[in-house]
Structure formats: structure tokens, C-alpha cells
């Protein structure tokens, strides 16, 4: 079954020049694959769906994941605004606000929304204490009702969000004075888990263990360090909860690998069509800046998508696209700069492609893979950025079976 969420093909006379097929069965497969890596059956999975589920569309992705999750599995986003969208779809699930509150208003919204949240800086403790002082019974009943978990985030070497151990100790001391018990978690984030040869992961693990022994943590405290790279490559770091993001969407964070190497299935299959086929002679240039000069007579395919749709402008000559022609699927490498609305590709080794033929820019189609990892590598970026940067102009078409 195919449904449109953000736009509808039937409302226009022609199919759009670019669209993304979003395979929700693949999201479910990838979530279950993440869980199959876990070293303990008690370890829970917290699916990261920030930034509109990495550009895939948060509501349909959350609904699809909810169907295959266990009772203790949950979601994570960055802001409370994102969390409220997720809560609307799955009111019965925990949703973690990973940035925590940055103002009194945000603190109230998180408490009222029954969200799990992160405290990564001392000032956020004051936000909580101020809220409690303003309305002790209201906050208490909201917290008791939601059983919201507070995650204390410590810095173990990433040096982005996270407090030093002495601050964590002060926060724990203040929490122990409260007239009610908050379910707690201890969390940290890894900086180099995508690189098996980097020693920082081991150092961060040791720092986390050190914190565990130095802090007097209540027995019920859960622990988490691993995101996708930790799940795939660092089983000793799985702990009580893992936080898969990119792998749910079928790409791998691991350097030098592509999603299918991990058994992941692509979720976003970005497609367009040939809108023209031209001929240039040897010595002619193609596109802006005339940076590409054809060495031979060439059939040039023009594809109806560009950086205005989210295709990376820095993708170099030779980056692969796949074209579904009457005679079968062919590889067509980029020739000339990426423009806002168009790409040009070399079709000199093919005689069958014609305007209207479908083109795959990344993902999977017609039994062929064109991993987002490969396109990202070619363009000097990461699949996270490709997915998040897909623009509003590209309708998402949800495929549920
Ligand atoms: C984004 C994020 C994740 C997910 O990371 P992936 O590499 O996409 O799996 C996990 N934890 C935190 C704190 C994050 O910000």
C-alpha cells in the first residue's frame, strides 16, 4: 500500500520530478536488526527520531516503529517541541528530550508533557527546583503520574553536552532531598565510535565506569552510552539502553562501510526522472562554470532534481545514479556541476534511456542498491546530512507493505 503524507501525487496532473519513497517496513527491519545485536535481553532500545526522523517524516516513522517495539522501548528527540509531536502519535511511550530544558517555560512543558529529560548542566537543576517551588503538588503529581525518567548526562570525552562528575554529584545530592523519588538514568555520548581504530572510545568507557563508582547512584539507575556505532561495534557498551538513530534509516555510521554491509535496508529511496537527453560534441563543456569538458561525443541525460531538493552540490563528476531504462537498469555517472533543479549525467554507453525514465539517486530500487553512504562519501559528507537536508519540495511517499 502506498500513501502520501506531505503531498499527494493525485493533486497534480504529472508525477513530481523528484520524490522519496519511504519504506516503513525497512525501518521496522532495521530496528529489529539493532535489537538483534544487543548483548542482553533486558537492554532497551530508544529510537532516535530527532530532526523529523532524520528527514523521513516523524509521524509515520514513529507509528511504524511502535508496532515492532517491546513494552520498554521508547523514543528520543532533541527538543520538547519534537517530543510533543511524538507523544501525540504514541502517548503510551516514553519520549526522551535529549537537550533538556533551557528555560523555565521549557521545564514546565517537559514536566506537564510527561517526558523523560536530560540534565546536562547545573543550571537545569535550578529550573527544576524553581518549578517545584512554584507548584510543589502540581509537579509532584505530574511526575508521579508520568514516571518520567531524568537522565544525568556526564562528559566522558566528547566535550559537548555533559557535566563533570562533581556537578553530577551535586545534582544527585539535591535530588535526594526531594520529597519524591525520580527514576534516574546515567548517560554519556561517544565521540569516535564510528572509527574502530580510535582509542577515545575505550577512554570514554573507562571514564563512565569511574563515574559509576564515584557517584552514589540509586540501584534503579539505568545506564546508556551507545548510539548506532556503539550498537554495531562496541557490544561492551550496550548497558541498559541503546540509542539507535542513523541505522534505523538504513545507513551505517561506520567508516568505510555502507548500510547493506551491516544487513541494513535503505528506507529513503530518492528518485527522479530524466527530463531531457542532449548530445554534446568532444570538447564541449556541460553546466555552470563549464568545469566539465567532454572528451568525446556524449549523450547527456538531464535529471529533474538538484541541490534545491537536497542533492549535495559537492557531489563530484563520476558520482553514480541509476536509470531504469526499457533495456534494464544502467549506471549513469554525474558529468558537470549539480545545479539547483537539475543534474547532468553521462549516458554515452547507453542508447535506450529516454525522457521520463525513472532515476535512483540513493537508496534501493529495481533490485539494485545505491547506498546513501556511497553518495555521502563522494560528496565529502555523511548520510545523516543527506537525509536531513532533503527539502520540502520533495514529496515523501510512504510504503507500508
Ligand atoms: C543523535 C543522537 C543519537 C543517535 O545517533 P546515531 O549515530 O544516529 O545512531 C544518540 N544519542 C544522542 C545523544 C544523539 O544526539
mmCIF file of C-alpha atoms and ligand atoms in Angstrom:
data_model
loop_
_atom_site.group_PDB
_atom_site.id
_atom_site.type_symbol
_atom_site.label_atom_id
_atom_site.label_comp_id
_atom_site.label_asym_id
_atom_site.label_seq_id
_atom_site.Cartn_x
_atom_site.Cartn_y
_atom_site.Cartn_z
ATOM 1 C CA UNK A 1 0.000 0.000 0.000
ATOM 2 C CA UNK A 2 1.261 3.449 -0.886
ATOM 3 C CA UNK A 3 0.043 6.642 0.768
ATOM 4 C CA UNK A 4 1.175 10.211 0.590
ATOM 5 C CA UNK A 5 1.583 12.233 3.743
ATOM 6 C CA UNK A 6 3.041 15.612 2.898
ATOM 7 C CA UNK A 7 1.784 15.920 -0.626
ATOM 8 C CA UNK A 8 -0.384 13.966 -2.998
ATOM 9 C CA UNK A 9 0.555 12.829 -6.500
ATOM 10 C CA UNK A 10 -3.118 12.766 -7.476
ATOM 11 C CA UNK A 11 -3.476 16.501 -6.838
ATOM 12 C CA UNK A 12 -1.119 17.262 -9.712
ATOM 13 C CA UNK A 13 -1.526 16.245 -13.316
ATOM 14 C CA UNK A 14 2.009 14.872 -13.605
ATOM 15 C CA UNK A 15 4.079 12.947 -11.097
ATOM 16 C CA UNK A 16 6.649 15.245 -9.462
ATOM 17 C CA UNK A 17 10.131 15.424 -10.906
ATOM 18 C CA UNK A 18 11.600 14.217 -7.653
ATOM 19 C CA UNK A 19 10.190 12.221 -4.773
ATOM 20 C CA UNK A 20 11.325 9.954 -1.942
ATOM 21 C CA UNK A 21 9.848 6.519 -1.424
ATOM 22 C CA UNK A 22 9.995 5.909 2.331
ATOM 23 C CA UNK A 23 9.946 2.188 3.102
ATOM 24 C CA UNK A 24 8.409 1.796 6.563
ATOM 25 C CA UNK A 25 8.902 -1.995 6.534
ATOM 26 C CA UNK A 26 12.628 -1.293 6.192
ATOM 27 C CA UNK A 27 12.534 0.969 9.294
ATOM 28 C CA UNK A 28 10.974 -1.910 11.224
ATOM 29 C CA UNK A 29 13.558 -4.358 9.863
ATOM 30 C CA UNK A 30 16.412 -2.041 10.859
ATOM 31 C CA UNK A 31 15.032 -1.549 14.374
ATOM 32 C CA UNK A 32 14.777 -5.311 14.864
ATOM 33 C CA UNK A 33 18.288 -5.719 13.453
ATOM 34 C CA UNK A 34 19.561 -3.190 16.030
ATOM 35 C CA UNK A 35 17.850 -5.181 18.775
ATOM 36 C CA UNK A 36 19.321 -8.443 17.494
ATOM 37 C CA UNK A 37 22.803 -7.020 18.189
ATOM 38 C CA UNK A 38 22.061 -6.401 21.868
ATOM 39 C CA UNK A 39 24.083 -8.374 24.357
ATOM 40 C CA UNK A 40 21.309 -8.580 26.967
ATOM 41 C CA UNK A 41 17.569 -9.244 26.528
ATOM 42 C CA UNK A 42 16.990 -6.637 29.249
ATOM 43 C CA UNK A 43 18.640 -3.874 27.259
ATOM 44 C CA UNK A 44 16.048 -1.461 25.911
ATOM 45 C CA UNK A 45 16.111 0.443 22.656
ATOM 46 C CA UNK A 46 15.458 4.155 22.452
ATOM 47 C CA UNK A 47 14.760 5.006 18.800
ATOM 48 C CA UNK A 48 16.152 8.431 17.915
ATOM 49 C CA UNK A 49 13.679 10.334 15.725
ATOM 50 C CA UNK A 50 15.032 13.905 16.030
ATOM 51 C CA UNK A 51 15.054 16.299 13.078
ATOM 52 C CA UNK A 52 11.820 14.895 11.603
ATOM 53 C CA UNK A 53 13.145 11.321 11.909
ATOM 54 C CA UNK A 54 16.320 12.308 10.044
ATOM 55 C CA UNK A 55 14.222 13.854 7.287
ATOM 56 C CA UNK A 56 11.997 10.795 6.781
ATOM 57 C CA UNK A 57 8.833 12.186 8.411
ATOM 58 C CA UNK A 58 8.461 11.697 12.152
ATOM 59 C CA UNK A 59 4.807 10.659 12.467
ATOM 60 C CA UNK A 60 4.810 7.711 10.040
ATOM 61 C CA UNK A 61 8.233 6.538 11.252
ATOM 62 C CA UNK A 62 7.152 6.625 14.910
ATOM 63 C CA UNK A 63 3.894 4.786 14.152
ATOM 64 C CA UNK A 64 5.787 2.089 12.232
ATOM 65 C CA UNK A 65 8.405 1.623 14.980
ATOM 66 C CA UNK A 66 5.762 1.478 17.696
ATOM 67 C CA UNK A 67 4.351 -1.676 16.047
ATOM 68 C CA UNK A 68 7.585 -3.633 16.484
ATOM 69 C CA UNK A 69 8.778 -2.235 19.816
ATOM 70 C CA UNK A 70 8.759 -4.071 23.135
ATOM 71 C CA UNK A 71 6.976 -2.572 26.133
ATOM 72 C CA UNK A 72 10.149 -0.930 27.488
ATOM 73 C CA UNK A 73 11.372 0.517 24.199
ATOM 74 C CA UNK A 74 10.995 4.231 23.668
ATOM 75 C CA UNK A 75 11.813 7.297 21.575
ATOM 76 C CA UNK A 76 14.265 10.184 21.819
ATOM 77 C CA UNK A 77 14.323 13.637 20.225
ATOM 78 C CA UNK A 78 16.211 16.820 20.989
ATOM 79 C CA UNK A 79 13.597 19.436 21.920
ATOM 80 C CA UNK A 80 10.340 19.306 23.859
ATOM 81 C CA UNK A 81 8.518 20.581 20.745
ATOM 82 C CA UNK A 82 9.671 17.490 18.888
ATOM 83 C CA UNK A 83 8.720 15.366 21.888
ATOM 84 C CA UNK A 84 5.145 16.681 21.908
ATOM 85 C CA UNK A 85 4.730 15.649 18.267
ATOM 86 C CA UNK A 86 5.934 12.132 19.105
ATOM 87 C CA UNK A 87 3.733 11.956 22.235
ATOM 88 C CA UNK A 88 0.694 12.728 20.100
ATOM 89 C CA UNK A 89 1.361 9.661 17.970
ATOM 90 C CA UNK A 90 2.356 7.335 20.840
ATOM 91 C CA UNK A 91 1.032 8.698 24.162
ATOM 92 C CA UNK A 92 1.848 5.344 25.813
ATOM 93 C CA UNK A 93 5.606 5.546 25.030
ATOM 94 C CA UNK A 94 8.387 7.285 26.890
ATOM 95 C CA UNK A 95 9.910 10.121 24.898
ATOM 96 C CA UNK A 96 13.291 11.498 25.927
ATOM 97 C CA UNK A 97 14.153 15.175 25.417
ATOM 98 C CA UNK A 98 17.915 14.880 24.947
ATOM 99 C CA UNK A 99 18.750 18.586 25.192
ATOM 100 C CA UNK A 100 16.652 19.008 28.332
ATOM 101 C CA UNK A 101 15.059 22.351 29.235
ATOM 102 C CA UNK A 102 16.897 25.607 28.561
ATOM 103 C CA UNK A 103 14.282 27.854 30.215
ATOM 104 C CA UNK A 104 11.618 27.776 32.924
ATOM 105 C CA UNK A 105 8.903 27.522 30.266
ATOM 106 C CA UNK A 106 10.557 24.523 28.696
ATOM 107 C CA UNK A 107 10.947 22.878 32.104
ATOM 108 C CA UNK A 108 7.204 23.266 32.770
ATOM 109 C CA UNK A 109 6.329 21.963 29.309
ATOM 110 C CA UNK A 110 8.513 18.874 29.779
ATOM 111 C CA UNK A 111 7.041 18.130 33.209
ATOM 112 C CA UNK A 112 3.476 18.698 32.038
ATOM 113 C CA UNK A 113 4.066 16.589 28.930
ATOM 114 C CA UNK A 114 5.302 13.627 30.982
ATOM 115 C CA UNK A 115 8.515 13.470 29.005
ATOM 116 C CA UNK A 116 11.812 11.902 30.037
ATOM 117 C CA UNK A 117 14.557 14.509 30.009
ATOM 118 C CA UNK A 118 18.241 15.105 30.269
ATOM 119 C CA UNK A 119 20.066 17.309 32.714
ATOM 120 C CA UNK A 120 23.491 18.074 31.318
ATOM 121 C CA UNK A 121 24.277 21.337 33.160
ATOM 122 C CA UNK A 122 23.854 22.580 36.723
ATOM 123 C CA UNK A 123 21.567 25.440 35.706
ATOM 124 C CA UNK A 124 18.934 22.915 34.672
ATOM 125 C CA UNK A 125 18.707 21.700 38.270
ATOM 126 C CA UNK A 126 17.617 25.218 39.236
ATOM 127 C CA UNK A 127 14.961 25.155 36.518
ATOM 128 C CA UNK A 128 13.540 22.010 38.140
ATOM 129 C CA UNK A 129 13.793 23.352 41.704
ATOM 130 C CA UNK A 130 12.104 26.634 40.660
ATOM 131 C CA UNK A 131 9.236 24.734 39.076
ATOM 132 C CA UNK A 132 8.816 22.646 42.200
ATOM 133 C CA UNK A 133 8.917 25.751 44.430
ATOM 134 C CA UNK A 134 6.241 27.429 42.302
ATOM 135 C CA UNK A 135 3.861 24.463 42.363
ATOM 136 C CA UNK A 136 5.046 21.618 44.633
ATOM 137 C CA UNK A 137 1.949 19.435 44.481
ATOM 138 C CA UNK A 138 1.376 20.001 40.747
ATOM 139 C CA UNK A 139 4.926 18.983 39.832
ATOM 140 C CA UNK A 140 4.855 16.032 42.181
ATOM 141 C CA UNK A 141 1.602 14.664 40.797
ATOM 142 C CA UNK A 142 2.756 15.215 37.195
ATOM 143 C CA UNK A 143 5.981 13.324 37.919
ATOM 144 C CA UNK A 144 4.323 10.518 39.832
ATOM 145 C CA UNK A 145 1.727 10.086 37.099
ATOM 146 C CA UNK A 146 4.194 10.043 34.201
ATOM 147 C CA UNK A 147 7.033 8.208 35.994
ATOM 148 C CA UNK A 148 9.250 10.392 33.813
ATOM 149 C CA UNK A 149 12.910 9.454 33.977
ATOM 150 C CA UNK A 150 15.628 12.026 34.485
ATOM 151 C CA UNK A 151 18.887 11.219 32.699
ATOM 152 C CA UNK A 152 22.023 12.747 34.178
ATOM 153 C CA UNK A 153 24.412 13.360 31.331
ATOM 154 C CA UNK A 154 28.100 13.300 32.130
ATOM 155 C CA UNK A 155 31.027 14.303 29.986
ATOM 156 C CA UNK A 156 33.428 11.436 29.334
ATOM 157 C CA UNK A 157 35.438 12.991 26.499
ATOM 158 C CA UNK A 158 33.039 14.234 23.822
ATOM 159 C CA UNK A 159 33.214 17.705 25.410
ATOM 160 C CA UNK A 160 29.881 18.844 24.009
ATOM 161 C CA UNK A 161 26.918 18.280 26.358
ATOM 162 C CA UNK A 162 27.530 16.672 29.719
ATOM 163 C CA UNK A 163 28.677 17.705 33.179
ATOM 164 C CA UNK A 164 31.795 16.913 35.142
ATOM 165 C CA UNK A 165 31.420 14.314 37.891
ATOM 166 C CA UNK A 166 31.466 16.882 40.680
ATOM 167 C CA UNK A 167 28.412 18.620 39.195
ATOM 168 C CA UNK A 168 26.654 15.283 38.772
ATOM 169 C CA UNK A 169 27.342 14.595 42.448
ATOM 170 C CA UNK A 170 25.788 17.927 43.434
ATOM 171 C CA UNK A 171 22.724 17.252 41.269
ATOM 172 C CA UNK A 172 22.278 13.801 42.808
ATOM 173 C CA UNK A 173 22.552 15.267 46.290
ATOM 174 C CA UNK A 174 19.870 17.849 45.522
ATOM 175 C CA UNK A 175 17.588 15.225 44.005
ATOM 176 C CA UNK A 176 17.906 13.042 47.094
ATOM 177 C CA UNK A 177 16.395 15.900 49.148
ATOM 178 C CA UNK A 178 13.219 15.980 47.072
ATOM 179 C CA UNK A 179 10.032 14.729 48.736
ATOM 180 C CA UNK A 180 9.579 12.158 45.944
ATOM 181 C CA UNK A 181 11.743 9.706 44.017
ATOM 182 C CA UNK A 182 12.615 10.394 40.400
ATOM 183 C CA UNK A 183 13.529 7.411 38.222
ATOM 184 C CA UNK A 184 17.097 8.112 37.130
ATOM 185 C CA UNK A 185 19.497 7.331 34.342
ATOM 186 C CA UNK A 186 23.186 7.994 33.748
ATOM 187 C CA UNK A 187 24.158 8.830 30.198
ATOM 188 C CA UNK A 188 27.088 9.835 28.046
ATOM 189 C CA UNK A 189 27.754 10.117 24.318
ATOM 190 C CA UNK A 190 30.663 8.677 22.309
ATOM 191 C CA UNK A 191 32.748 10.881 20.021
ATOM 192 C CA UNK A 192 34.584 8.370 17.818
ATOM 193 C CA UNK A 193 32.682 5.068 17.973
ATOM 194 C CA UNK A 194 32.462 5.062 14.146
ATOM 195 C CA UNK A 195 36.229 4.539 13.990
ATOM 196 C CA UNK A 196 37.340 1.129 15.290
ATOM 197 C CA UNK A 197 40.962 2.261 15.431
ATOM 198 C CA UNK A 198 40.391 5.250 17.711
ATOM 199 C CA UNK A 199 41.331 4.860 21.358
ATOM 200 C CA UNK A 200 38.973 7.575 22.669
ATOM 201 C CA UNK A 201 36.052 5.109 22.905
ATOM 202 C CA UNK A 202 37.956 2.990 25.418
ATOM 203 C CA UNK A 203 38.939 6.113 27.366
ATOM 204 C CA UNK A 204 35.297 7.275 27.457
ATOM 205 C CA UNK A 205 34.181 3.837 28.655
ATOM 206 C CA UNK A 206 36.711 3.928 31.495
ATOM 207 C CA UNK A 207 35.603 7.456 32.434
ATOM 208 C CA UNK A 208 31.984 6.270 32.544
ATOM 209 C CA UNK A 209 32.874 3.326 34.778
ATOM 210 C CA UNK A 210 34.849 5.668 37.010
ATOM 211 C CA UNK A 211 31.784 7.915 37.309
ATOM 212 C CA UNK A 212 29.604 4.934 38.180
ATOM 213 C CA UNK A 213 31.840 4.059 41.109
ATOM 214 C CA UNK A 214 32.350 7.637 42.294
ATOM 215 C CA UNK A 215 28.722 8.686 42.173
ATOM 216 C CA UNK A 216 26.348 7.214 44.701
ATOM 217 C CA UNK A 217 23.670 6.127 42.285
ATOM 218 C CA UNK A 218 20.367 4.649 43.370
ATOM 219 C CA UNK A 219 20.077 0.980 42.450
ATOM 220 C CA UNK A 220 17.349 1.600 39.884
ATOM 221 C CA UNK A 221 19.560 3.923 37.785
ATOM 222 C CA UNK A 222 19.726 2.906 34.101
ATOM 223 C CA UNK A 223 22.876 3.480 32.053
ATOM 224 C CA UNK A 224 23.385 4.337 28.382
ATOM 225 C CA UNK A 225 26.300 5.257 26.116
ATOM 226 C CA UNK A 226 25.764 3.600 22.729
ATOM 227 C CA UNK A 227 24.210 5.126 19.606
ATOM 228 C CA UNK A 228 24.248 3.247 16.250
ATOM 229 C CA UNK A 229 28.036 2.895 16.093
ATOM 230 C CA UNK A 230 28.134 1.598 19.660
ATOM 231 C CA UNK A 231 25.377 -0.906 18.877
ATOM 232 C CA UNK A 232 27.145 -2.216 15.779
ATOM 233 C CA UNK A 233 30.736 -2.249 17.018
ATOM 234 C CA UNK A 234 31.044 -1.923 20.799
ATOM 235 C CA UNK A 235 28.917 -4.646 22.476
ATOM 236 C CA UNK A 236 30.572 -3.989 25.850
ATOM 237 C CA UNK A 237 28.910 -0.544 25.806
ATOM 238 C CA UNK A 238 25.286 -1.647 25.348
ATOM 239 C CA UNK A 239 24.462 -1.332 29.090
ATOM 240 C CA UNK A 240 20.742 -0.888 29.952
ATOM 241 C CA UNK A 241 19.665 1.135 26.938
ATOM 242 C CA UNK A 242 20.942 1.896 23.425
ATOM 243 C CA UNK A 243 20.017 4.873 21.252
ATOM 244 C CA UNK A 244 19.908 3.863 17.565
ATOM 245 C CA UNK A 245 19.482 6.720 15.084
ATOM 246 C CA UNK A 246 21.107 6.534 11.666
ATOM 247 C CA UNK A 247 20.963 2.748 11.449
ATOM 248 C CA UNK A 248 17.158 2.818 11.679
ATOM 249 C CA UNK A 249 17.228 4.692 8.395
ATOM 250 C CA UNK A 250 19.412 2.096 6.698
ATOM 251 C CA UNK A 251 22.802 3.826 6.644
ATOM 252 C CA UNK A 252 25.820 2.903 8.736
ATOM 253 C CA UNK A 253 27.886 5.311 10.830
ATOM 254 C CA UNK A 254 30.936 3.025 10.499
ATOM 255 C CA UNK A 255 33.772 4.476 8.433
ATOM 256 C CA UNK A 256 34.433 2.777 5.124
ATOM 257 C CA UNK A 257 31.220 0.764 5.140
ATOM 258 C CA UNK A 258 27.770 1.042 3.537
ATOM 259 C CA UNK A 259 24.375 0.210 5.052
ATOM 260 C CA UNK A 260 23.897 -3.127 3.239
ATOM 261 C CA UNK A 261 27.263 -4.339 4.712
ATOM 262 C CA UNK A 262 25.514 -4.328 8.105
ATOM 263 C CA UNK A 263 22.367 -6.041 6.825
ATOM 264 C CA UNK A 264 20.502 -2.731 6.965
ATOM 265 C CA UNK A 265 17.795 -1.925 4.436
ATOM 266 C CA UNK A 266 17.588 1.560 2.916
ATOM 267 C CA UNK A 267 14.497 3.479 3.984
ATOM 268 C CA UNK A 268 14.731 6.606 1.843
ATOM 269 C CA UNK A 269 14.828 5.818 -1.860
ATOM 270 C CA UNK A 270 15.288 9.145 -3.610
ATOM 271 C CA UNK A 271 14.007 9.183 -7.154
ATOM 272 C CA UNK A 272 13.611 11.496 -10.093
ATOM 273 C CA UNK A 273 13.205 11.308 -13.863
ATOM 274 C CA UNK A 274 15.146 12.116 -16.956
ATOM 275 C CA UNK A 275 13.666 15.349 -18.290
ATOM 276 C CA UNK A 276 15.893 15.724 -21.387
ATOM 277 C CA UNK A 277 18.539 13.929 -23.379
ATOM 278 C CA UNK A 278 21.047 16.029 -25.264
ATOM 279 C CA UNK A 279 24.119 15.443 -27.375
ATOM 280 C CA UNK A 280 27.385 17.278 -26.943
ATOM 281 C CA UNK A 281 30.479 17.053 -29.087
ATOM 282 C CA UNK A 282 34.013 16.294 -27.972
ATOM 283 C CA UNK A 283 35.431 19.486 -26.436
ATOM 284 C CA UNK A 284 32.034 20.905 -25.390
ATOM 285 C CA UNK A 285 31.507 21.807 -21.738
ATOM 286 C CA UNK A 286 28.470 20.933 -19.634
ATOM 287 C CA UNK A 287 26.811 23.074 -16.974
ATOM 288 C CA UNK A 288 27.730 26.012 -14.710
ATOM 289 C CA UNK A 289 31.313 27.124 -14.694
ATOM 290 C CA UNK A 290 31.938 24.963 -17.753
ATOM 291 C CA UNK A 291 34.043 22.823 -15.409
ATOM 292 C CA UNK A 292 33.287 19.582 -17.193
ATOM 293 C CA UNK A 293 34.594 19.225 -20.726
ATOM 294 C CA UNK A 294 33.564 16.141 -22.657
ATOM 295 C CA UNK A 295 36.439 14.198 -24.180
ATOM 296 C CA UNK A 296 34.218 12.531 -26.722
ATOM 297 C CA UNK A 297 30.820 12.907 -28.312
ATOM 298 C CA UNK A 298 28.398 12.281 -25.479
ATOM 299 C CA UNK A 299 24.739 11.579 -24.804
ATOM 300 C CA UNK A 300 23.879 13.686 -21.786
ATOM 301 C CA UNK A 301 20.915 12.902 -19.553
ATOM 302 C CA UNK A 302 19.318 15.746 -17.591
ATOM 303 C CA UNK A 303 17.710 14.633 -14.297
ATOM 304 C CA UNK A 304 14.956 16.773 -12.739
ATOM 305 C CA UNK A 305 16.452 17.218 -9.278
ATOM 306 C CA UNK A 306 19.283 19.252 -7.790
ATOM 307 C CA UNK A 307 20.571 20.851 -4.607
ATOM 308 C CA UNK A 308 17.217 22.662 -4.252
ATOM 309 C CA UNK A 309 15.823 19.206 -3.484
ATOM 310 C CA UNK A 310 18.677 18.255 -1.175
ATOM 311 C CA UNK A 311 21.063 16.513 -3.556
ATOM 312 C CA UNK A 312 24.572 17.552 -2.409
ATOM 313 C CA UNK A 313 26.063 20.249 -4.638
ATOM 314 C CA UNK A 314 29.543 18.981 -3.898
ATOM 315 C CA UNK A 315 28.918 15.551 -5.439
ATOM 316 C CA UNK A 316 31.788 15.275 -7.948
ATOM 317 C CA UNK A 317 31.850 14.102 -11.537
ATOM 318 C CA UNK A 318 31.509 10.333 -11.602
ATOM 319 C CA UNK A 319 29.096 10.039 -8.651
ATOM 320 C CA UNK A 320 26.685 7.260 -9.601
ATOM 321 C CA UNK A 321 22.990 7.470 -10.410
ATOM 322 C CA UNK A 322 20.906 4.513 -11.632
ATOM 323 C CA UNK A 323 18.470 4.859 -14.539
ATOM 324 C CA UNK A 324 15.687 2.361 -15.190
ATOM 325 C CA UNK A 325 15.546 2.107 -18.982
ATOM 326 C CA UNK A 326 13.474 -0.148 -21.215
ATOM 327 C CA UNK A 327 16.533 -2.376 -21.585
ATOM 328 C CA UNK A 328 17.286 -2.594 -17.873
ATOM 329 C CA UNK A 329 18.954 -0.621 -15.098
ATOM 330 C CA UNK A 330 22.096 1.294 -16.087
ATOM 331 C CA UNK A 331 24.661 3.329 -14.171
ATOM 332 C CA UNK A 332 24.880 6.979 -15.197
ATOM 333 C CA UNK A 333 27.732 8.987 -13.620
ATOM 334 C CA UNK A 334 27.427 12.729 -12.934
ATOM 335 C CA UNK A 335 29.049 14.920 -15.584
ATOM 336 C CA UNK A 336 29.105 18.625 -14.725
ATOM 337 C CA UNK A 337 28.143 20.625 -11.667
ATOM 338 C CA UNK A 338 24.992 19.926 -9.666
ATOM 339 C CA UNK A 339 22.569 22.822 -10.131
ATOM 340 C CA UNK A 340 19.528 23.791 -8.075
ATOM 341 C CA UNK A 341 16.954 21.906 -10.103
ATOM 342 C CA UNK A 342 18.969 19.590 -12.327
ATOM 343 C CA UNK A 343 21.799 17.111 -12.623
ATOM 344 C CA UNK A 344 23.583 16.116 -15.808
ATOM 345 C CA UNK A 345 24.811 12.556 -16.343
ATOM 346 C CA UNK A 346 26.876 10.718 -18.909
ATOM 347 C CA UNK A 347 24.737 8.343 -20.987
ATOM 348 C CA UNK A 348 27.301 7.676 -23.706
ATOM 349 C CA UNK A 349 27.361 3.948 -23.007
ATOM 350 C CA UNK A 350 23.634 3.603 -23.402
ATOM 351 C CA UNK A 351 21.198 4.032 -26.253
ATOM 352 C CA UNK A 352 17.952 3.092 -24.529
ATOM 353 C CA UNK A 353 17.356 5.799 -21.853
ATOM 354 C CA UNK A 354 14.670 8.313 -22.741
ATOM 355 C CA UNK A 355 12.937 11.289 -21.115
ATOM 356 C CA UNK A 356 10.512 10.132 -18.419
ATOM 357 C CA UNK A 357 12.655 7.191 -17.288
ATOM 358 C CA UNK A 358 12.982 6.904 -13.524
ATOM 359 C CA UNK A 359 16.314 7.599 -11.839
ATOM 360 C CA UNK A 360 17.529 6.495 -8.395
ATOM 361 C CA UNK A 361 19.792 8.993 -6.603
ATOM 362 C CA UNK A 362 20.275 6.947 -3.418
ATOM 363 C CA UNK A 363 18.617 4.003 -1.728
ATOM 364 C CA UNK A 364 17.347 0.894 -3.450
ATOM 365 C CA UNK A 365 15.117 0.243 -6.451
ATOM 366 C CA UNK A 366 14.548 -2.371 -9.135
ATOM 367 C CA UNK A 367 16.661 -4.836 -7.145
ATOM 368 C CA UNK A 368 19.698 -2.506 -7.178
ATOM 369 C CA UNK A 369 21.460 -0.753 -4.293
ATOM 370 C CA UNK A 370 22.909 2.745 -4.422
ATOM 371 C CA UNK A 371 23.844 3.267 -0.762
ATOM 372 C CA UNK A 372 23.401 6.741 0.727
ATOM 373 C CA UNK A 373 26.791 6.088 2.402
ATOM 374 C CA UNK A 374 28.396 5.946 -1.073
ATOM 375 C CA UNK A 375 26.858 9.236 -2.239
ATOM 376 C CA UNK A 376 27.700 10.945 1.072
ATOM 377 C CA UNK A 377 31.330 9.766 0.893
ATOM 378 C CA UNK A 378 31.638 11.032 -2.675
ATOM 379 C CA UNK A 379 30.278 14.443 -1.654
ATOM 380 C CA UNK A 380 32.500 14.708 1.422
ATOM 381 C CA UNK A 381 29.657 14.438 3.919
ATOM 382 C CA UNK A 382 27.727 11.832 5.934
ATOM 383 C CA UNK A 383 24.365 10.181 5.224
ATOM 384 C CA UNK A 384 22.882 11.976 8.271
ATOM 385 C CA UNK A 385 23.279 15.254 6.416
ATOM 386 C CA UNK A 386 21.912 13.938 3.112
ATOM 387 C CA UNK A 387 18.748 12.679 4.832
ATOM 388 C CA UNK A 388 18.184 15.773 6.996
ATOM 389 C CA UNK A 389 18.696 18.123 4.070
ATOM 390 C CA UNK A 390 16.097 16.647 1.765
ATOM 391 C CA UNK A 391 13.918 19.705 1.169
ATOM 392 C CA UNK A 392 10.205 20.309 1.396
ATOM 393 C CA UNK A 393 9.963 20.302 -2.399
ATOM 394 C CA UNK A 394 10.436 16.530 -2.367
ATOM 395 C CA UNK A 395 7.203 14.704 -1.518
ATOM 396 C CA UNK A 396 7.625 11.633 0.709
ATOM 397 C CA UNK A 397 5.655 8.616 -0.475
ATOM 398 C CA UNK A 398 5.111 6.119 2.343
ATOM 399 C CA UNK A 399 5.293 2.440 1.507
ATOM 400 C CA UNK A 400 3.856 0.270 4.247
ATOM 401 C CA UNK A 401 3.991 -3.186 2.697
HETATM 402 C C1 LIG B 1 21.599 11.808 17.507
HETATM 403 C C2 LIG B 1 21.946 11.111 18.772
HETATM 404 C C3 LIG B 1 21.918 9.707 18.840
HETATM 405 C C4 LIG B 1 21.731 8.835 17.620
HETATM 406 O O1 LIG B 1 22.971 8.726 16.960
HETATM 407 P P1 LIG B 1 23.180 7.859 15.638
HETATM 408 O O2 LIG B 1 24.627 7.980 15.329
HETATM 409 O O3 LIG B 1 22.322 8.479 14.582
HETATM 410 O O4 LIG B 1 22.750 6.466 15.952
HETATM 411 C C5 LIG B 1 22.125 9.119 20.077
HETATM 412 N N1 LIG B 1 22.381 9.865 21.171
HETATM 413 C C6 LIG B 1 22.455 11.215 21.144
HETATM 414 C C7 LIG B 1 22.753 11.978 22.384
HETATM 415 C C8 LIG B 1 22.250 11.881 19.930
HETATM 416 O O5 LIG B 1 22.343 13.224 19.891
#
